[in-house]
Short mmCIF file of C-alpha atoms in Angstrom, two decimals:
data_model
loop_
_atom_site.label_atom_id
_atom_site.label_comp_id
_atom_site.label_asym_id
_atom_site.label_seq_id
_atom_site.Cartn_x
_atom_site.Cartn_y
_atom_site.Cartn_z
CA UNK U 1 6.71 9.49 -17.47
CA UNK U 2 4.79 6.83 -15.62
CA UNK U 3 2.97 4.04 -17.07
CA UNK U 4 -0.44 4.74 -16.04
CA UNK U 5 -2.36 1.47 -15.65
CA UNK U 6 -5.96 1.61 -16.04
CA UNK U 7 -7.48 -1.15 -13.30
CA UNK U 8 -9.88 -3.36 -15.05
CA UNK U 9 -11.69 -3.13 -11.03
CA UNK U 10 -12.18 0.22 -9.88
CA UNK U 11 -12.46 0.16 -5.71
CA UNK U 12 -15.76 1.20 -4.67
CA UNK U 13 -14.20 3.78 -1.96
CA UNK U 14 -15.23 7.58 -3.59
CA UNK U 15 -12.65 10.09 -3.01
CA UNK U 16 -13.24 13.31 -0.75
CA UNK U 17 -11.23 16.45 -0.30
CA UNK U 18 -7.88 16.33 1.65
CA UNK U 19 -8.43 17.25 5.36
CA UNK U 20 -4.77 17.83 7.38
CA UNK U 21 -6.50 17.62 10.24
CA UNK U 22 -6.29 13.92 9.93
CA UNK U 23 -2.72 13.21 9.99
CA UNK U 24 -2.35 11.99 13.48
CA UNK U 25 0.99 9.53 14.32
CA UNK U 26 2.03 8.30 17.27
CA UNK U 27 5.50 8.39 18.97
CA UNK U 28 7.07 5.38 17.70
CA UNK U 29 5.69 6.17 13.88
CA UNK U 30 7.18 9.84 14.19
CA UNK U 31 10.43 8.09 15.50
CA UNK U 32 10.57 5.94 12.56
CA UNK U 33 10.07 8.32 10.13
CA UNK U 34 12.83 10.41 11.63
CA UNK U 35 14.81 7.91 11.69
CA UNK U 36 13.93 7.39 7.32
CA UNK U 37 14.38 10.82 6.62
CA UNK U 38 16.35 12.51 8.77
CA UNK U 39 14.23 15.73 9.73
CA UNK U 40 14.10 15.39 12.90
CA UNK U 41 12.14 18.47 13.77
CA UNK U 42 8.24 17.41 13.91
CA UNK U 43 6.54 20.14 12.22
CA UNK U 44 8.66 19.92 9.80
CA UNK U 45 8.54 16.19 9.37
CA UNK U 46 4.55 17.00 8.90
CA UNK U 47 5.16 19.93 6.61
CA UNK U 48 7.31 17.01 4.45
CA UNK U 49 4.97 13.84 4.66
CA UNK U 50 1.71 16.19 3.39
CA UNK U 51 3.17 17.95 0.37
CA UNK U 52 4.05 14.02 -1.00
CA UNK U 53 0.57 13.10 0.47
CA UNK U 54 -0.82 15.47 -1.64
CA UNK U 55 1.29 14.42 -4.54
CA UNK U 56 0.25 10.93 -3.87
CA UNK U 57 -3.75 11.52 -4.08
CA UNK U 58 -3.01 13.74 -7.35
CA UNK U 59 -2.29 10.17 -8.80
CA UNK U 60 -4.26 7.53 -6.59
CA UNK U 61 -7.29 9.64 -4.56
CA UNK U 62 -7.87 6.82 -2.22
CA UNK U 63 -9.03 6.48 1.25
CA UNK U 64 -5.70 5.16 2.70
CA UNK U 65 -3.80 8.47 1.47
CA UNK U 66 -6.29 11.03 2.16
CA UNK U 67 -6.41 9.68 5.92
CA UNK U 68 -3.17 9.33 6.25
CA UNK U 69 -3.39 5.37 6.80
CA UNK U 70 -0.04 5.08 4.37
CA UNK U 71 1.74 6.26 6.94
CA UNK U 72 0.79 3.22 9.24
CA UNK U 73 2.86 0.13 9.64
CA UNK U 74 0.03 -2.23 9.52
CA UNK U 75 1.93 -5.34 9.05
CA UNK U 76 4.20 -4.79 11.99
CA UNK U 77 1.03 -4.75 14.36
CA UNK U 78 -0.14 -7.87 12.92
CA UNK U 79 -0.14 -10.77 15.66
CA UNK U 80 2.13 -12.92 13.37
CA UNK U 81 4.64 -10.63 13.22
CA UNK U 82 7.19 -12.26 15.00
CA UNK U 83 6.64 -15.08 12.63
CA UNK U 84 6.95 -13.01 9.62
CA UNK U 85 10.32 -12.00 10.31
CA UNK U 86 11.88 -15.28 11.32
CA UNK U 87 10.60 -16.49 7.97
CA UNK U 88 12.56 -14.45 6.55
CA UNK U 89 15.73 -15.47 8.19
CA UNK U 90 15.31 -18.99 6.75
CA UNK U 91 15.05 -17.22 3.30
CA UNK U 92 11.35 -17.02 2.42
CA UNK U 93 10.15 -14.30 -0.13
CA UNK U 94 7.75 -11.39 1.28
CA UNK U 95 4.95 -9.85 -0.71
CA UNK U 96 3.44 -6.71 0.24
CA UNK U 97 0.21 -6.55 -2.08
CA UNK U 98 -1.29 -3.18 -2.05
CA UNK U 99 1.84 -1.45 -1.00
CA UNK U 100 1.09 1.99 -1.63
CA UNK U 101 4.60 3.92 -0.79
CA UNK U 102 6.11 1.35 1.05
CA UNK U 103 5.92 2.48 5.03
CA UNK U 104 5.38 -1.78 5.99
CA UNK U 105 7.99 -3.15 3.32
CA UNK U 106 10.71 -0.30 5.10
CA UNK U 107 9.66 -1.23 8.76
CA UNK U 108 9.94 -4.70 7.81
CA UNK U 109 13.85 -3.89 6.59
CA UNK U 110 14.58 -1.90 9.57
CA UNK U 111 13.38 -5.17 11.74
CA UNK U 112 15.64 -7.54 9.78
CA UNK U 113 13.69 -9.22 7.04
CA UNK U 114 16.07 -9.37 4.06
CA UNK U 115 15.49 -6.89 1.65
CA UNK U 116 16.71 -8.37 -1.41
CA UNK U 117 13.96 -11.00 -0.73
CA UNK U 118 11.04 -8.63 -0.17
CA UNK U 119 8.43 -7.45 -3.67
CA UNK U 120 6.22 -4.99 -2.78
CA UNK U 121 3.30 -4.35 -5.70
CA UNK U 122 0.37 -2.02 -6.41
CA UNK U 123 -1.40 -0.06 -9.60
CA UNK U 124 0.45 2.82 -9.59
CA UNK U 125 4.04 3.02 -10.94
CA UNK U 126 4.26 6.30 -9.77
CA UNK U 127 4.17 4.78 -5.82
CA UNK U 128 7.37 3.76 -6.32
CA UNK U 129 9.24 7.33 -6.93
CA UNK U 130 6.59 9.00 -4.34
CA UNK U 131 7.80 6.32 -1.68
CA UNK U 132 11.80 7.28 -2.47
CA UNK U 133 10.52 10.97 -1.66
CA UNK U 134 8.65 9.71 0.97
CA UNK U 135 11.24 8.61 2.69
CA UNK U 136 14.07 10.88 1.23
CA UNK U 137 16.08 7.63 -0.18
CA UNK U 138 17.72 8.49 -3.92
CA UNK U 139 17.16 4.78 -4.96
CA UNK U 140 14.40 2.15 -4.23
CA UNK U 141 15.95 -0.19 -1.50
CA UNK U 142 13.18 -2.79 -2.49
CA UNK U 143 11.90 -4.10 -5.86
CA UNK U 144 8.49 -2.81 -6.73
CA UNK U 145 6.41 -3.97 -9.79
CA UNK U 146 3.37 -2.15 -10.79
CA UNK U 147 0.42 -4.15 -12.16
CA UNK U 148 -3.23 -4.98 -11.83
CA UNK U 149 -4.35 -7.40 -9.55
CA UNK U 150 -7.38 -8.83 -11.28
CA UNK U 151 -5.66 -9.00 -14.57
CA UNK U 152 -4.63 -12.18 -15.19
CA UNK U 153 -1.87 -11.49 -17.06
CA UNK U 154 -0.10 -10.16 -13.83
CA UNK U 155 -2.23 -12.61 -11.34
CA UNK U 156 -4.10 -15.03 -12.20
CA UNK U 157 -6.31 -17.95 -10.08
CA UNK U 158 -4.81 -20.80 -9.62
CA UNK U 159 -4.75 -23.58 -7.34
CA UNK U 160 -2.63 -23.70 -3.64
CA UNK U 161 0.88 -25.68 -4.04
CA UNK U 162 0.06 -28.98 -3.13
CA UNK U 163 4.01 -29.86 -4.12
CA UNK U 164 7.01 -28.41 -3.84
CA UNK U 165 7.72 -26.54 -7.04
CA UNK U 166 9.74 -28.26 -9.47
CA UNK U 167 11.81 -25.34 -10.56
CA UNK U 168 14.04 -22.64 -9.07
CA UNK U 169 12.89 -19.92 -6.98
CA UNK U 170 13.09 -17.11 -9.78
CA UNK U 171 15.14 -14.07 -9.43
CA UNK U 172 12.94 -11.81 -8.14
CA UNK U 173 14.62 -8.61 -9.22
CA UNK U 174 13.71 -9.45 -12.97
CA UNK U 175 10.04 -9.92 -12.25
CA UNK U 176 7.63 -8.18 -14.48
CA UNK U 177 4.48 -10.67 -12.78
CA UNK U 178 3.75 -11.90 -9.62
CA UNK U 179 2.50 -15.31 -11.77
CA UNK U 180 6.30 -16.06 -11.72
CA UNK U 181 5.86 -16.49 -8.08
CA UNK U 182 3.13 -19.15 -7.78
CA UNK U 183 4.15 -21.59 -5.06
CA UNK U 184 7.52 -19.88 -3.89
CA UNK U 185 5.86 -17.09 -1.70
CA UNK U 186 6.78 -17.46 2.10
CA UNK U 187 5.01 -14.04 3.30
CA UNK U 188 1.84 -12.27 1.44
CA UNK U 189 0.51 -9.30 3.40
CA UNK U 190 -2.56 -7.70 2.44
CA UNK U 191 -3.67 -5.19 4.14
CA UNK U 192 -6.60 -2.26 3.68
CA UNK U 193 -6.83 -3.82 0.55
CA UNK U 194 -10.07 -6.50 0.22
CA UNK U 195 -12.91 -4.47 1.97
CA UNK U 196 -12.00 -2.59 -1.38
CA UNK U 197 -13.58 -4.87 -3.69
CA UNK U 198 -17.56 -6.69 -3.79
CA UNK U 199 -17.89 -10.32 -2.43
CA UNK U 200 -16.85 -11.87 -6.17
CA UNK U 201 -13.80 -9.90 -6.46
CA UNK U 202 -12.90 -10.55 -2.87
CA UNK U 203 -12.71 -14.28 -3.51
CA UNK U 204 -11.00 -14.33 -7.06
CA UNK U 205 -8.45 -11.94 -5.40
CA UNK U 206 -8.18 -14.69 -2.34
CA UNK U 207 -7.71 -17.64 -4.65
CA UNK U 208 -4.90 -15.51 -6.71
CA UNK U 209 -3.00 -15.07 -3.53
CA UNK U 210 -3.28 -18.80 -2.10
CA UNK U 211 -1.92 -19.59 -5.66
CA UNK U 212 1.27 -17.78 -4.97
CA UNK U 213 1.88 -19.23 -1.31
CA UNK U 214 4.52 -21.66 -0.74
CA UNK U 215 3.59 -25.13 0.94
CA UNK U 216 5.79 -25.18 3.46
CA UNK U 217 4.72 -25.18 6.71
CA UNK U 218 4.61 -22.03 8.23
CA UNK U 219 3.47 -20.01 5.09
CA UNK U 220 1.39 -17.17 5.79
CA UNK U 221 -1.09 -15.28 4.00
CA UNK U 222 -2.06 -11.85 6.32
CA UNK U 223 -3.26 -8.63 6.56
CA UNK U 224 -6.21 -5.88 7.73
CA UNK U 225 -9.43 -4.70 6.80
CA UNK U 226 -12.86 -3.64 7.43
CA UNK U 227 -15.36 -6.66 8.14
CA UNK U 228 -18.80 -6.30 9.81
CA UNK U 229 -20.55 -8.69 12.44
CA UNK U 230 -22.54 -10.15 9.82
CA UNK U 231 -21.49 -10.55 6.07
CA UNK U 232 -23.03 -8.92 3.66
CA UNK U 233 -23.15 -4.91 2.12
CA UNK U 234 -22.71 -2.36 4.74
CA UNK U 235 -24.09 1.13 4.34
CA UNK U 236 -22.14 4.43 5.40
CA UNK U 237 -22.56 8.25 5.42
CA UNK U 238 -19.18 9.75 5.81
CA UNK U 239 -18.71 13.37 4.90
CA UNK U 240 -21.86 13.40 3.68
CA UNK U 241 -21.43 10.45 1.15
CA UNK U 242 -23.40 7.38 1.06
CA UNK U 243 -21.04 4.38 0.47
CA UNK U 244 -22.29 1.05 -0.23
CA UNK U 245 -19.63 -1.72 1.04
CA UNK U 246 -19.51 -5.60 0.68
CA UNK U 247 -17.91 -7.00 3.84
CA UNK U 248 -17.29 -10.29 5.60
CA UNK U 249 -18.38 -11.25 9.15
CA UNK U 250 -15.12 -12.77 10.90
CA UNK U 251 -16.61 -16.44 10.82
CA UNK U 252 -16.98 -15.63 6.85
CA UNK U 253 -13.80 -14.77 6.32
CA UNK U 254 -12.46 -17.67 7.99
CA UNK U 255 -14.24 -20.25 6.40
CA UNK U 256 -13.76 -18.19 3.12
CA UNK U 257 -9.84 -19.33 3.81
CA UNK U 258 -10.02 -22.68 5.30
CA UNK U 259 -12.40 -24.96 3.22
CA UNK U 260 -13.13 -22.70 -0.17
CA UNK U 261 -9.49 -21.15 -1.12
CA UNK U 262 -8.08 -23.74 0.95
CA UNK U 263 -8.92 -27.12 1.69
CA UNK U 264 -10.71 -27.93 5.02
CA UNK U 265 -7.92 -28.39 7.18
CA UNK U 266 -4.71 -27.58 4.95
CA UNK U 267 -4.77 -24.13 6.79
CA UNK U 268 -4.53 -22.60 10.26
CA UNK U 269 -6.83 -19.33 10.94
CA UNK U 270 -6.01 -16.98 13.17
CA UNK U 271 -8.01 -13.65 13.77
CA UNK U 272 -8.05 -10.74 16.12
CA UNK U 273 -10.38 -6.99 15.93
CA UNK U 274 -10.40 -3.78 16.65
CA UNK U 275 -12.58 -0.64 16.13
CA UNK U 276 -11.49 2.71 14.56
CA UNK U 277 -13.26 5.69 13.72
CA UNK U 278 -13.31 7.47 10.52
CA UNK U 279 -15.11 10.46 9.84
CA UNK U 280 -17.49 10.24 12.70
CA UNK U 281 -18.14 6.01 11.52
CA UNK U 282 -16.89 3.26 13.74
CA UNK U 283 -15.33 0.52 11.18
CA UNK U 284 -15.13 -3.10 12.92
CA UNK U 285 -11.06 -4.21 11.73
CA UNK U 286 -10.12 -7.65 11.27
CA UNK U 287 -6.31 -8.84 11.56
CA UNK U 288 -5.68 -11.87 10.43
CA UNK U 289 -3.43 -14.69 9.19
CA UNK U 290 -3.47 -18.13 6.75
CA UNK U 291 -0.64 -20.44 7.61
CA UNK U 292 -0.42 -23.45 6.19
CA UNK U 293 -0.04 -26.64 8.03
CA UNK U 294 2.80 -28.91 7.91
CA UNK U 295 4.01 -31.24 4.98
CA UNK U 296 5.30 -35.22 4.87
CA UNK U 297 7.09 -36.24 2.05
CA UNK U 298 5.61 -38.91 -0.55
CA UNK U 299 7.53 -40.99 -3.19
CA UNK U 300 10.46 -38.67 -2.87
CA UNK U 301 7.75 -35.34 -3.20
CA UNK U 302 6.83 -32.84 0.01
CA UNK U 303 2.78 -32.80 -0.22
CA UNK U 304 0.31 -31.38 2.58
CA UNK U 305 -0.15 -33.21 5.55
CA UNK U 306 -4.17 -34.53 5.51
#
């Protein structure tokens, strides 16, 4: 039995019924998931990834499930990419927050970033088992913790590493919170995760993550969601629900990074978009990336370079 963790912020996405007509993947997504599970045979494959999709919405009805977006290796897309995974062969930690069943944390594997030094985390215990059957693995090849982002006994707000931490990198595979981590993170992805939450949330949640990341230069906070040209709340009808949305404009988010979570400066912004359509609605997609800037040592100490 899973430990069923009631979220003390409840995303403002409503759930709608399950439509198969959405699951749509391209080649190289059908490849890798061939290459996961071994059925090679592509109705099949689909047959397979909707009965744990359907599992998977029994116990989390969101948006990214019911439309298939799991499926997606959004981090792998990302611009920084190529950065992400030579940070990991010098050693730095990866967390995937909002990790659902694991499809970016696996591709991530497959491209060479070190599993053993990879945490991927979201609400739902139950992700982790639905990911193994998922991908038709008898073990969890990556260490998952379940837990509530805006409780701050898992993750709480504190302020960017301005030092080198004092003490030793902690053994991630006996983590029960991602507070253990503040300052040691090389890699945070976050992705479909903050158009989730209103404007007050969206910050606390930034300023929780920038508290985990590593000074180091090269450092990188990343990830995808929905932003519109101007910030503010966004109003959709999809499937004949109204949803009410808070988003950020692009220049918002930015400045949201560098100069509010992030001293003006300490930080490097990068940003590219994209459209997609959902349910007959064109969503505006931001991809972007925090990397911090590079460190002098002081006195014997590494500190930011200002």
């Amino acid at each position: 039995m899973f430990r069923d963790i009631e979220p003390l912020v409840k995303p403002i996405i409503p759930s709608f019924p399950l439509d198969d007509s959405l699951y749509c993947l391209d080649p190289e997504e059908i490849a890798f998931f061939r290459r996961h599970t071994g059925i090679q045979d592509e109705v099949d494959l689909k047959t397979h990834i909707i009965d744990v999709q359907r599992e998977a919405y029994k116990v989390a009805p969101y948006a990214c499930i019911r439309g298939f977006d799991f499926l997606h290796q959004t981090m792998s897309k990302l611009h920084i990419y190529d950065h992400i995974l030579k940070r990991g062969s010098e050693g730095a930690i990866l967390l995937d927050v909002g990790s659902c069943l694991g499809a970016d944390v696996r591709k991530a594997v497959e491209d060479g970033f070190p599993a053993h030094n990879i945490i991927a985390s979201d609400i739902k215990e139950a992700f982790s088992e639905l990911g193994c059957k998922l991908f038709k693995s008898s073990f969890e090849p990556i260490l998952f913790i379940p837990g509530d982002i805006f409780d701050p006994a898992f993750l709480s707000i504190s302020q960017p590493a301005r030092f080198v931490p004092e003490s030793a990198i902690p053994d991630i595979q006996t983590l029960r919170s991602l507070n253990d981590l503040r300052g040691h993170v090389g890699i945070i992805h976050a992705s479909k995760l903050f158009h989730l939450f209103d404007e007050q949330k969206q910050l606390e949640l930034a300023r929780a993550l920038g508290g985990l990341l590593s000074c180091k230069p090269g450092s990188t906070i990343c990830g995808t969601h929905s932003i519109a040209l101007e910030k503010g709340i966004v109003h959709h009808t999809v499937l004949g629900i109204d949803i009410s949305c808070f988003y950020h404009s692009r220049e918002t988010w930015m400045s949201l990074w560098d100069g509010i979570v992030f001293k003006k400066g300490e930080v490097k912004v990068e940003t590219t978009t994209s459209t997609v359509d959902v349910g007959g609605v064109t969503f505006r997609l931001l991809h972007w990336s925090v990397t911090r800037l590079r460190i002098l040592s002081i006195h014997g100490r590494a500190c930011l370079f200002t």
